[in-house]
Short mmCIF file of C-alpha atoms in Angstrom, two decimals:
data_model
loop_
_atom_site.label_atom_id
_atom_site.label_comp_id
_atom_site.label_asym_id
_atom_site.label_seq_id
_atom_site.Cartn_x
_atom_site.Cartn_y
_atom_site.Cartn_z
CA MET A 1 24.50 -56.22 35.36
CA SER A 2 23.57 -59.29 33.41
CA PRO A 3 25.65 -62.35 34.21
CA ALA A 4 28.85 -62.73 32.20
CA ARG A 5 27.51 -66.04 30.99
CA PRO A 6 23.94 -67.30 30.56
CA MET A 7 22.34 -68.84 33.63
CA THR A 8 22.44 -72.59 33.97
CA LEU A 9 19.20 -74.47 34.43
CA GLN A 10 19.88 -74.64 38.16
CA GLU A 11 20.49 -70.88 38.36
CA LEU A 12 17.38 -70.15 36.29
CA THR A 13 15.37 -72.43 38.59
CA ALA A 14 16.60 -70.49 41.61
CA GLN A 15 15.75 -67.16 39.99
CA ALA A 16 12.28 -68.40 39.04
CA GLN A 17 11.65 -69.40 42.65
CA ALA A 18 12.95 -66.06 43.93
CA SER A 19 10.65 -64.28 41.46
CA GLY A 20 7.61 -66.09 42.82
CA LEU A 21 7.09 -68.33 39.80
CA ASP A 22 5.62 -71.75 40.46
CA LEU A 23 6.96 -73.88 37.60
CA THR A 24 7.49 -77.60 37.23
CA PRO A 25 10.92 -79.08 36.43
CA VAL A 26 9.66 -79.95 32.94
CA GLN A 27 8.50 -76.38 32.36
CA LEU A 28 11.78 -74.96 33.66
CA ALA A 29 13.84 -77.19 31.38
CA GLU A 30 11.80 -76.09 28.38
CA ILE A 31 11.98 -72.43 29.36
CA HIS A 32 15.74 -72.69 29.75
CA THR A 33 16.12 -73.65 26.09
CA GLY A 34 14.32 -70.45 25.11
CA TYR A 35 16.16 -68.40 27.70
CA LEU A 36 19.49 -69.21 26.05
CA HIS A 37 18.31 -67.36 22.91
CA VAL A 38 17.16 -64.41 25.03
CA ALA A 39 20.51 -64.30 26.85
CA ALA A 40 22.28 -64.16 23.48
CA MET A 41 20.08 -61.23 22.43
CA ALA A 42 20.85 -59.44 25.71
CA ALA A 43 24.58 -59.96 25.20
CA ARG A 44 24.26 -58.54 21.68
CA VAL A 45 22.46 -55.33 22.67
CA ARG A 46 24.82 -54.76 25.62
CA GLY A 47 27.93 -55.38 23.56
CA ALA A 48 26.99 -53.36 20.49
CA GLY A 49 29.39 -50.57 19.50
CA ASP A 50 31.02 -48.23 21.98
CA ARG A 51 27.85 -46.80 23.48
CA PRO A 52 28.65 -44.32 26.28
CA ARG A 53 27.56 -45.25 29.77
CA GLU A 54 25.34 -42.15 29.93
CA ALA A 55 23.60 -42.71 26.54
CA GLU A 56 19.90 -41.84 26.60
CA PRO A 57 17.36 -44.49 25.64
CA ALA A 58 14.93 -43.96 22.76
CA LEU A 59 12.12 -43.05 25.12
CA ILE A 60 12.65 -40.03 27.32
CA PHE A 61 10.42 -38.14 29.71
CA ARG A 62 9.03 -34.91 28.24
CA PRO A 63 8.33 -32.11 30.72
CA GLY A 64 4.83 -30.69 30.70
CA PHE A 65 1.40 -32.19 31.16
CA GLU A 66 0.31 -32.41 27.53
CA ASP A 67 0.72 -36.22 27.58
CA MET B 1 -22.02 -63.35 -5.87
CA GLN B 2 -18.56 -62.40 -7.18
CA LEU B 3 -16.52 -61.32 -4.18
CA PRO B 4 -15.82 -57.56 -4.38
CA SER B 5 -13.12 -55.50 -2.68
CA ILE B 6 -14.26 -52.82 -0.25
CA ALA B 7 -13.75 -50.13 -2.90
CA GLU B 8 -15.75 -52.08 -5.48
CA ALA B 9 -18.54 -52.90 -3.04
CA SER B 10 -18.78 -49.34 -1.77
CA ARG B 11 -19.11 -47.92 -5.29
CA ALA B 12 -21.88 -50.42 -6.02
CA ILE B 13 -23.61 -49.71 -2.71
CA ALA B 14 -23.42 -45.95 -3.20
CA GLU B 15 -24.94 -46.33 -6.67
CA ARG B 16 -27.57 -48.74 -5.26
CA ARG B 17 -26.40 -51.53 -7.56
CA LEU B 18 -25.55 -53.65 -4.51
CA SER B 19 -27.70 -54.18 -1.45
CA PRO B 20 -25.86 -54.29 1.92
CA VAL B 21 -28.36 -56.96 2.94
CA ALA B 22 -27.52 -59.12 -0.08
CA LEU B 23 -23.79 -58.59 0.51
CA ALA B 24 -24.10 -59.56 4.18
CA GLU B 25 -26.12 -62.65 3.26
CA ALA B 26 -23.48 -63.69 0.74
CA CYS B 27 -20.74 -63.38 3.34
CA LEU B 28 -22.76 -65.35 5.90
CA ALA B 29 -23.28 -68.09 3.30
CA ARG B 30 -19.52 -68.29 2.73
CA ILE B 31 -18.97 -68.45 6.47
CA ALA B 32 -21.53 -71.25 6.86
CA ALA B 33 -19.80 -73.23 4.14
CA ALA B 34 -16.15 -72.82 5.07
CA GLU B 35 -15.75 -71.61 8.67
CA PRO B 36 -15.63 -75.16 10.08
CA LYS B 37 -12.40 -75.71 8.11
CA LEU B 38 -10.80 -72.36 8.97
CA ASN B 39 -11.77 -71.42 12.57
CA ALA B 40 -11.46 -67.74 11.75
CA PHE B 41 -14.06 -66.60 14.26
CA ILE B 42 -14.11 -66.75 18.05
CA LYS B 43 -17.60 -65.32 18.03
CA LEU B 44 -19.86 -64.80 15.04
CA THR B 45 -22.62 -62.16 15.40
CA PRO B 46 -24.94 -62.78 12.44
CA ASP B 47 -27.96 -61.12 14.02
CA ALA B 48 -26.04 -57.90 14.69
CA ALA B 49 -24.60 -58.02 11.15
CA MET B 50 -27.97 -58.49 9.48
CA SER B 51 -29.66 -55.87 11.66
CA ALA B 52 -26.92 -53.38 10.75
CA ALA B 53 -27.21 -54.36 7.07
CA ARG B 54 -30.94 -53.67 7.04
CA GLU B 55 -30.37 -50.35 8.80
CA ALA B 56 -27.61 -49.40 6.34
CA GLU B 57 -29.84 -50.25 3.40
CA ALA B 58 -32.69 -48.14 4.78
CA ASP B 59 -30.33 -45.22 5.47
CA ILE B 60 -28.77 -45.36 2.03
CA ASN B 61 -32.15 -45.59 0.33
CA ALA B 62 -33.22 -42.53 2.34
CA GLY B 63 -30.14 -40.58 1.14
CA ARG B 64 -28.13 -40.94 4.35
CA TYR B 65 -25.02 -42.55 2.84
CA LYS B 66 -22.11 -42.36 5.27
CA GLY B 67 -19.21 -43.11 2.96
CA PRO B 68 -17.15 -45.97 1.58
CA LEU B 69 -17.50 -48.26 4.62
CA HIS B 70 -21.27 -47.99 4.89
CA GLY B 71 -22.71 -51.48 4.64
CA ILE B 72 -19.33 -53.28 4.42
CA PRO B 73 -19.02 -56.69 6.20
CA PHE B 74 -16.26 -56.39 8.80
CA ALA B 75 -14.87 -58.05 11.92
CA HIS B 76 -12.39 -57.30 14.68
CA LYS B 77 -9.42 -59.17 16.05
CA ASP B 78 -10.50 -60.39 19.47
CA ILE B 79 -8.14 -58.11 21.36
CA TYR B 80 -10.20 -55.07 20.29
CA ALA B 81 -12.73 -54.23 23.02
CA THR B 82 -16.32 -54.36 21.79
CA ALA B 83 -18.98 -53.08 24.17
CA GLY B 84 -21.38 -55.83 25.13
CA VAL B 85 -19.58 -58.48 23.05
CA ALA B 86 -17.05 -60.82 24.67
CA THR B 87 -13.42 -59.84 24.06
CA THR B 88 -11.25 -62.81 24.99
CA ALA B 89 -7.80 -62.27 23.46
CA HIS B 90 -8.24 -65.96 22.55
CA SER B 91 -7.37 -66.77 26.16
CA ARG B 92 -8.94 -68.72 28.97
CA LEU B 93 -8.01 -65.82 31.25
CA LEU B 94 -10.47 -63.48 29.51
CA GLU B 95 -13.04 -66.09 28.49
CA ASN B 96 -15.85 -64.21 30.23
CA ASN B 97 -14.63 -60.66 29.62
CA VAL B 98 -17.43 -58.47 28.24
CA PRO B 99 -16.25 -54.85 27.93
CA LYS B 100 -18.56 -51.96 28.73
CA GLU B 101 -16.78 -49.70 26.25
CA SER B 102 -15.44 -50.24 22.73
CA ALA B 103 -11.94 -49.48 21.51
CA PHE B 104 -11.49 -46.07 19.88
CA THR B 105 -10.96 -47.62 16.46
CA VAL B 106 -13.99 -49.91 16.86
CA GLU B 107 -16.12 -46.84 17.51
CA LYS B 108 -14.64 -45.01 14.52
CA LEU B 109 -15.35 -47.93 12.19
CA ALA B 110 -18.87 -48.35 13.56
CA ALA B 111 -19.52 -44.66 12.94
CA ALA B 112 -18.31 -45.17 9.36
CA GLY B 113 -20.99 -47.82 8.92
CA VAL B 114 -19.25 -51.21 8.90
CA LEU B 115 -21.40 -54.27 9.57
CA PRO B 116 -20.24 -56.09 12.76
CA PHE B 117 -19.74 -59.77 11.88
CA GLY B 118 -18.03 -60.69 15.13
CA LYS B 119 -14.69 -61.34 16.76
CA LEU B 120 -11.77 -63.02 15.08
CA ALA B 121 -9.25 -65.57 16.27
CA THR B 122 -5.82 -64.36 17.32
CA HIS B 123 -2.75 -65.87 18.83
CA GLU B 124 -3.29 -65.74 22.60
CA PHE B 125 -2.80 -62.14 23.75
CA ALA B 126 -1.38 -61.46 20.27
CA TRP B 127 1.77 -63.52 20.86
CA GLY B 128 0.91 -67.16 21.30
CA GLY B 129 0.93 -69.13 18.08
CA PRO B 130 -1.22 -71.79 16.49
CA SER B 131 -2.16 -73.26 19.88
CA PHE B 132 -4.27 -76.36 20.43
CA ASP B 133 -4.59 -76.01 24.23
CA LEU B 134 -6.95 -73.01 24.31
CA PRO B 135 -10.76 -72.84 24.51
CA TRP B 136 -10.93 -72.16 20.73
CA PRO B 137 -8.98 -73.81 17.91
CA PRO B 138 -6.37 -71.88 15.90
CA ALA B 139 -7.32 -70.22 12.61
CA ARG B 140 -6.09 -71.91 9.42
CA ASN B 141 -4.95 -70.63 6.04
CA PRO B 142 -7.70 -70.46 3.38
CA TRP B 143 -5.16 -71.18 0.62
CA ASN B 144 -4.45 -74.52 2.30
CA PRO B 145 -5.90 -75.31 5.75
CA GLU B 146 -2.92 -77.51 6.57
CA HIS B 147 -0.82 -74.35 6.55
CA PHE B 148 -0.32 -71.52 9.03
CA PRO B 149 -2.27 -68.30 8.33
CA GLY B 150 0.36 -66.19 10.10
CA GLY B 151 -0.23 -64.24 13.22
CA SER B 152 -1.01 -62.95 15.56
CA SER B 153 -3.92 -61.49 13.57
CA SER B 154 -4.56 -65.01 12.31
CA GLY B 155 -8.36 -64.92 12.22
CA THR B 156 -8.36 -61.61 10.35
CA GLY B 157 -6.01 -63.01 7.72
CA ALA B 158 -8.13 -66.13 7.31
CA ALA B 159 -11.50 -64.35 7.33
CA VAL B 160 -10.57 -61.68 4.78
CA ALA B 161 -8.81 -64.09 2.44
CA ALA B 162 -11.79 -66.44 2.61
CA GLY B 163 -14.21 -63.61 1.84
CA PHE B 164 -16.08 -64.03 5.12
CA VAL B 165 -15.71 -60.26 5.56
CA LEU B 166 -14.21 -57.61 3.29
CA GLY B 167 -11.90 -56.14 5.93
CA GLY B 168 -10.79 -56.58 9.50
CA THR B 169 -8.64 -55.16 12.23
CA GLY B 170 -5.26 -56.44 13.33
CA SER B 171 -2.49 -55.40 15.66
CA ASP B 172 1.24 -55.49 15.01
CA THR B 173 3.94 -55.65 17.69
CA GLY B 174 6.58 -57.55 15.71
CA GLY B 175 4.75 -58.28 12.46
CA SER B 176 1.28 -59.42 13.50
CA ILE B 177 -0.57 -57.54 10.74
CA ARG B 178 2.00 -58.03 7.98
CA LEU B 179 2.64 -61.74 8.62
CA PRO B 180 -0.99 -62.90 8.18
CA ALA B 181 -1.35 -60.47 5.28
CA ALA B 182 1.68 -62.14 3.67
CA TYR B 183 0.70 -65.75 4.30
CA CYS B 184 -2.95 -65.19 3.37
CA GLY B 185 -2.27 -63.08 0.25
CA LEU B 186 -3.72 -59.81 1.53
CA ALA B 187 -2.76 -56.18 1.95
CA GLY B 188 -2.05 -55.20 5.54
CA ILE B 189 -0.50 -52.04 6.90
CA LYS B 190 1.21 -51.28 10.16
CA PRO B 191 0.90 -47.50 10.10
CA THR B 192 3.25 -45.01 11.70
CA TYR B 193 3.39 -45.39 15.49
CA GLY B 194 0.91 -42.94 16.97
CA LEU B 195 -1.29 -42.60 13.90
CA LEU B 196 -3.96 -44.94 15.31
CA SER B 197 -5.10 -45.02 18.92
CA ARG B 198 -4.57 -48.30 20.77
CA TYR B 199 -7.13 -47.37 23.42
CA GLY B 200 -9.30 -50.39 24.17
CA ILE B 201 -6.92 -52.86 22.53
CA GLN B 202 -5.22 -55.45 24.76
CA PRO B 203 -1.60 -54.32 25.06
CA LEU B 204 1.30 -56.63 24.34
CA ALA B 205 4.28 -54.25 24.35
CA PHE B 206 3.42 -50.58 24.77
CA THR B 207 6.19 -49.08 22.66
CA LEU B 208 5.93 -51.58 19.81
CA ASP B 209 2.13 -52.08 19.54
CA HIS B 210 0.37 -50.71 16.47
CA ALA B 211 -3.25 -51.03 15.37
CA GLY B 212 -4.06 -51.40 11.67
CA PRO B 213 -6.25 -52.96 8.99
CA LEU B 214 -6.06 -55.99 6.68
CA ALA B 215 -8.05 -56.15 3.44
CA TRP B 216 -7.93 -57.59 -0.06
CA THR B 217 -6.33 -54.53 -1.69
CA VAL B 218 -4.13 -51.59 -0.79
CA GLU B 219 -6.95 -49.22 -1.74
CA ASP B 220 -9.15 -50.97 0.84
CA CYS B 221 -6.45 -50.51 3.47
CA ALA B 222 -6.31 -46.79 2.66
CA ILE B 223 -10.07 -46.51 3.10
CA LEU B 224 -9.92 -48.33 6.43
CA LEU B 225 -6.89 -46.45 7.73
CA GLU B 226 -8.51 -43.09 6.98
CA ALA B 227 -11.57 -44.18 8.95
CA MET B 228 -9.57 -45.51 11.92
CA ALA B 229 -7.20 -42.54 12.31
CA GLY B 230 -7.72 -39.62 14.64
CA HIS B 231 -6.27 -38.16 17.81
CA ASP B 232 -7.25 -39.87 21.04
CA PRO B 233 -5.82 -38.47 24.29
CA ARG B 234 -6.53 -41.79 26.03
CA ASP B 235 -3.59 -43.33 24.13
CA PRO B 236 -0.42 -41.51 25.26
CA ALA B 237 1.22 -42.27 21.90
CA SER B 238 -1.64 -40.89 19.80
CA VAL B 239 -0.46 -37.95 17.72
CA ASN B 240 -2.54 -34.81 17.38
CA THR B 241 -2.26 -34.25 13.66
CA PRO B 242 -4.90 -33.86 10.95
CA SER B 243 -6.30 -37.20 9.74
CA PRO B 244 -4.30 -38.29 6.70
CA GLU B 245 -5.78 -38.11 3.19
CA LEU B 246 -4.54 -41.45 1.94
CA ARG B 247 -6.93 -42.42 -0.81
CA LYS B 248 -6.39 -39.21 -2.78
CA ARG B 249 -2.68 -39.98 -3.03
CA LEU B 250 -3.07 -43.54 -4.32
CA ASP B 251 -3.04 -42.72 -8.02
CA THR B 252 -0.19 -40.21 -8.07
CA GLY B 253 2.19 -42.74 -9.65
CA ILE B 254 5.73 -43.62 -8.69
CA ALA B 255 7.80 -42.18 -11.56
CA GLY B 256 11.07 -40.92 -10.16
CA LEU B 257 10.44 -42.39 -6.72
CA ARG B 258 13.64 -43.58 -5.03
CA VAL B 259 13.33 -47.18 -3.85
CA GLY B 260 15.96 -48.81 -1.61
CA VAL B 261 16.21 -52.60 -1.55
CA VAL B 262 17.36 -53.85 1.87
CA ARG B 263 19.11 -56.70 0.13
CA HIS B 264 21.48 -57.74 2.91
CA PHE B 265 18.51 -58.58 5.16
CA PHE B 266 17.36 -61.35 2.81
CA GLU B 267 20.55 -62.30 0.99
CA HIS B 268 22.80 -62.42 4.05
CA ASP B 269 21.09 -61.98 7.42
CA THR B 270 18.08 -64.35 7.11
CA PRO B 271 17.97 -66.77 4.16
CA ILE B 272 14.88 -66.86 1.96
CA ALA B 273 13.29 -69.52 -0.23
CA PRO B 274 14.22 -69.33 -3.94
CA GLU B 275 10.59 -68.59 -4.85
CA VAL B 276 10.62 -65.57 -2.53
CA GLY B 277 13.83 -64.33 -4.13
CA ALA B 278 12.40 -64.73 -7.63
CA ALA B 279 9.24 -62.83 -6.67
CA MET B 280 11.38 -60.09 -5.15
CA SER B 281 13.42 -59.74 -8.35
CA GLN B 282 10.25 -59.63 -10.41
CA SER B 283 8.77 -56.96 -8.11
CA ILE B 284 11.87 -54.81 -8.54
CA ARG B 285 11.51 -55.08 -12.32
CA VAL B 286 7.85 -54.03 -12.09
CA LEU B 287 8.71 -50.98 -10.00
CA GLU B 288 11.49 -50.01 -12.42
CA THR B 289 9.09 -50.36 -15.34
CA LEU B 290 6.74 -47.99 -13.52
CA GLY B 291 9.51 -45.40 -13.33
CA ALA B 292 10.98 -45.95 -9.87
CA LYS B 293 14.75 -45.58 -9.36
CA VAL B 294 15.86 -48.70 -7.51
CA ALA B 295 19.19 -49.20 -5.68
CA ASP B 296 20.43 -51.24 -2.74
CA ALA B 297 20.10 -49.81 0.77
CA THR B 298 22.08 -50.72 3.87
CA LEU B 299 20.81 -50.85 7.44
CA PRO B 300 22.35 -52.25 10.63
CA PRO B 301 22.31 -56.07 10.73
CA LEU B 302 18.88 -57.67 11.05
CA GLN B 303 19.93 -59.44 14.25
CA ASP B 304 20.44 -56.05 15.94
CA TRP B 305 16.87 -55.04 15.17
CA ALA B 306 15.56 -58.44 16.23
CA SER B 307 17.49 -58.48 19.51
CA ALA B 308 16.48 -54.97 20.54
CA GLY B 309 12.86 -55.51 19.48
CA MET B 310 12.49 -58.90 21.12
CA LEU B 311 13.99 -57.79 24.44
CA ILE B 312 11.73 -54.72 24.54
CA MET B 313 8.74 -56.90 23.68
CA ILE B 314 9.52 -59.50 26.34
CA ALA B 315 10.10 -56.91 29.07
CA GLU B 316 6.99 -54.88 28.29
CA ALA B 317 4.77 -57.95 27.84
CA TYR B 318 5.98 -59.32 31.17
CA ALA B 319 5.06 -56.02 32.82
CA VAL B 320 1.51 -56.48 31.52
CA HIS B 321 1.20 -60.16 32.45
CA GLU B 322 3.35 -60.60 35.56
CA PRO B 323 0.47 -60.86 38.06
CA TRP B 324 -1.20 -63.65 36.06
CA VAL B 325 2.10 -65.34 35.20
CA LYS B 326 2.68 -65.72 38.96
CA THR B 327 -0.81 -66.86 39.89
CA ARG B 328 -2.43 -68.45 36.80
CA TYR B 329 0.49 -69.74 34.74
CA ASN B 330 -1.24 -72.89 33.62
CA ASP B 331 -4.38 -71.05 32.52
CA TYR B 332 -2.37 -69.60 29.64
CA GLY B 333 -1.61 -71.68 26.59
CA GLU B 334 1.87 -73.17 26.54
CA LEU B 335 3.18 -71.07 23.64
CA PHE B 336 2.32 -67.71 25.18
CA ARG B 337 3.27 -68.49 28.78
CA ASP B 338 6.64 -70.05 27.95
CA ARG B 339 7.55 -66.96 25.94
CA VAL B 340 6.28 -64.17 28.19
CA VAL B 341 7.91 -65.72 31.27
CA MET B 342 11.29 -64.80 29.76
CA GLY B 343 10.65 -61.35 31.22
CA ALA B 344 11.49 -62.76 34.64
CA PHE B 345 15.01 -63.57 33.47
CA ILE B 346 16.18 -60.33 31.88
CA SER B 347 17.40 -57.35 33.86
CA SER B 348 16.65 -53.64 33.79
CA GLY B 349 20.12 -53.23 32.28
CA ASP B 350 19.20 -55.56 29.42
CA TYR B 351 15.99 -53.63 28.76
CA LEU B 352 17.72 -50.25 28.82
CA ALA B 353 20.48 -51.51 26.54
CA ALA B 354 17.78 -52.57 24.07
CA VAL B 355 16.07 -49.20 24.29
CA ARG B 356 19.39 -47.41 23.83
CA MET B 357 20.10 -49.57 20.80
CA ARG B 358 16.67 -48.64 19.49
CA ARG B 359 17.73 -44.99 19.35
CA GLU B 360 20.88 -45.97 17.43
CA LEU B 361 18.91 -48.10 14.97
CA ARG B 362 16.34 -45.38 14.36
CA THR B 363 19.13 -42.89 13.71
CA ALA B 364 20.71 -45.25 11.17
CA LEU B 365 17.37 -45.81 9.44
CA ALA B 366 16.64 -42.07 9.29
CA ALA B 367 20.04 -41.45 7.66
CA GLU B 368 19.48 -44.16 5.04
CA MET B 369 15.98 -42.93 4.31
CA GLN B 370 17.33 -39.55 3.29
CA LYS B 371 18.47 -41.38 0.15
CA TYR B 372 15.20 -43.25 -0.49
CA ASP B 373 11.49 -42.50 -0.44
CA VAL B 374 10.66 -46.11 0.45
CA LEU B 375 12.51 -49.30 1.29
CA ILE B 376 11.43 -52.71 0.03
CA LEU B 377 12.15 -56.28 1.12
CA PRO B 378 10.21 -59.54 1.42
CA THR B 379 7.67 -59.68 4.25
CA VAL B 380 8.47 -63.32 5.03
CA PRO B 381 11.33 -65.62 4.02
CA THR B 382 9.13 -68.53 2.88
CA PRO B 383 5.52 -69.22 1.92
CA ALA B 384 3.25 -70.18 4.82
CA PRO B 385 4.70 -73.19 6.72
CA ARG B 386 2.58 -76.13 7.78
CA MET B 387 0.75 -75.60 11.09
CA GLU B 388 2.90 -78.10 12.98
CA ALA B 389 6.13 -76.51 11.75
CA VAL B 390 5.65 -73.38 13.88
CA THR B 391 7.77 -73.81 16.99
CA LYS B 392 7.71 -72.17 20.41
CA TYR B 393 11.06 -70.42 20.15
CA GLY B 394 11.42 -70.16 16.37
CA GLY B 395 10.91 -66.40 16.61
CA PHE B 396 13.84 -66.16 19.02
CA GLU B 397 16.14 -68.15 16.76
CA VAL B 398 15.65 -66.55 13.34
CA PRO B 399 15.23 -62.77 12.93
CA ASN B 400 12.15 -61.83 10.93
CA PHE B 401 11.80 -59.03 8.37
CA THR B 402 8.99 -57.21 10.16
CA MET B 403 10.28 -56.37 13.66
CA PRO B 404 12.72 -53.66 12.44
CA PHE B 405 9.83 -51.39 11.55
CA ASN B 406 8.11 -51.87 14.91
CA VAL B 407 11.39 -50.86 16.53
CA ALA B 408 11.52 -47.83 14.23
CA GLY B 409 7.79 -47.01 14.32
CA THR B 410 7.77 -46.40 10.57
CA PRO B 411 4.86 -47.32 8.26
CA ALA B 412 5.20 -50.77 6.69
CA LEU B 413 2.81 -52.40 4.22
CA SER B 414 2.66 -56.03 3.07
CA ILE B 415 1.17 -56.86 -0.33
CA CYS B 416 0.91 -60.02 -2.39
CA ASN B 417 3.65 -60.30 -5.03
CA GLY B 418 3.04 -63.77 -6.41
CA TYR B 419 2.36 -67.40 -5.54
CA SER B 420 4.56 -70.38 -4.81
CA ALA B 421 4.52 -73.51 -6.93
CA GLY B 422 2.27 -74.96 -4.23
CA GLY B 423 -0.25 -72.15 -4.68
CA LEU B 424 0.59 -70.23 -1.50
CA PRO B 425 0.93 -66.42 -1.53
CA LEU B 426 4.27 -64.59 -1.49
CA ALA B 427 4.66 -61.05 -0.20
CA LEU B 428 6.49 -57.78 -0.65
CA GLN B 429 7.01 -55.31 2.22
CA ILE B 430 7.12 -51.55 1.54
CA VAL B 431 8.45 -49.24 4.26
CA GLY B 432 8.26 -45.46 4.45
CA ARG B 433 9.35 -42.53 6.55
CA PRO B 434 7.33 -41.68 9.67
CA PHE B 435 3.92 -40.22 8.76
CA GLU B 436 4.48 -40.89 5.06
CA ASP B 437 1.94 -43.70 5.11
CA ALA B 438 0.38 -42.23 1.98
CA THR B 439 3.60 -42.79 0.00
CA VAL B 440 3.80 -46.42 1.12
CA LEU B 441 0.18 -47.01 0.13
CA ALA B 442 0.66 -45.29 -3.24
CA VAL B 443 3.59 -47.56 -4.09
CA GLY B 444 1.62 -50.65 -3.06
CA HIS B 445 -1.47 -49.56 -4.98
CA THR B 446 0.51 -48.76 -8.11
CA TYR B 447 2.23 -52.16 -7.95
CA GLU B 448 -1.09 -53.95 -7.41
CA ARG B 449 -2.64 -52.21 -10.42
CA ALA B 450 0.32 -53.14 -12.60
CA THR B 451 0.12 -56.86 -11.74
CA ASP B 452 -2.68 -59.41 -11.78
CA TRP B 453 -2.12 -61.08 -8.40
CA ARG B 454 -5.49 -59.77 -7.13
CA SER B 455 -7.39 -61.83 -9.70
CA ARG B 456 -6.77 -65.07 -7.80
CA ARG B 457 -8.77 -66.09 -4.71
CA PRO B 458 -8.43 -69.18 -2.51
CA ARG B 459 -10.67 -72.07 -3.50
CA LEU B 460 -12.59 -73.03 -0.38
#
């Protein structure tokens, strides 16, 4: 699950390091400002409507080898 | 030489009133005069263009006319692979990349006889921006070089509007054909997803990427789209349907056509400039005069489309770039790298929620489009901003009017519908049902013929 709140700069820094990203403090601070917009978009798509837990995504696997 | 459209030039070439060599020379002269101000090209190939022009002229004189693109000056966005010609994606990371094989659509256009003028500037990997920290400068708007040409097909927008070439290729993941078409006063179509193969085109986001053309008129776009279409099993999304007959449908008229105005997008969800609103109202009046039945349409809020589209784009782009993001971060330009890295901070749950929402949005659009043959709305909320006004995260903050139709995969065309007081183009977007690209083009063509916006060219 996504965090209930957006990550702080410190949490984002830790996740960047865990992901193998080598970023400077200046870069991380800048990225965090953009991340806050992305976190808001994620909250919006997760919170929209009363989508059932088992809802299929738009892209599904089609059986057969024609693809 | 008066600058012709592709359709005008091809008629003159077919009737031997216009020499492909003379046309190519005229375009090269325009490039020599104005390219230093516009930076439309990453790589200009004048020798290849002139050699092809001479060959086209000889073929046509010998009765071997190939069709409406034979002898037409043309160039490709630099994410389209061109065999033997560097394909850089406007990035330091691919500075020395010379493909052995051309993209499917490049081959199709070459077979149709276009003259290869070279490779056009783009935003880095089709998502950067007007960057000043890359090996090549950003393209500028021919209507005013202090202003943004749009992107990511920025060089194509600049080159076609400037008359350097008569048509060019673009790609569109969230608006990258329609935005430069709008800001540069051109016609540009993002066709139905699957209609054109993306094979050989640098991917940005697999399920949102579309190839397509930009040109001066809608008729030119129809000519180009017909030439570029065709099934290609190397692109998993490529549909195996007969190539569309688009040009034949252009003059069928729009009397009785049902047009839905997605008014809440631009009157509530994302504010527009007054000039854009006035042009929109005028466009509606023109369509009504031509016999269309116009009413307001309602779709889910624009922010839903933007959120789902942007999350899908970030996740899929990160999947493409992750190895380089981890090892060569600083070789990217700042705008691209600080956007694509967001993929490291969203979860699989976020991505799947976006893809589930995509199904819901497509269902809502399909239901609304049972009432309408096409939807219309502005392509952009303002005329082209100044270059320095384009910010790194502006696209995250304000939903645009183009991403919804990448999320839906429906055909969407941008055409010029006027000019601002400052002389910059304004634009109308026309959206159709899947695989009804011909209807979208017919509406755009009919509108273009009923107005005189195509009589004005940028003064270079």
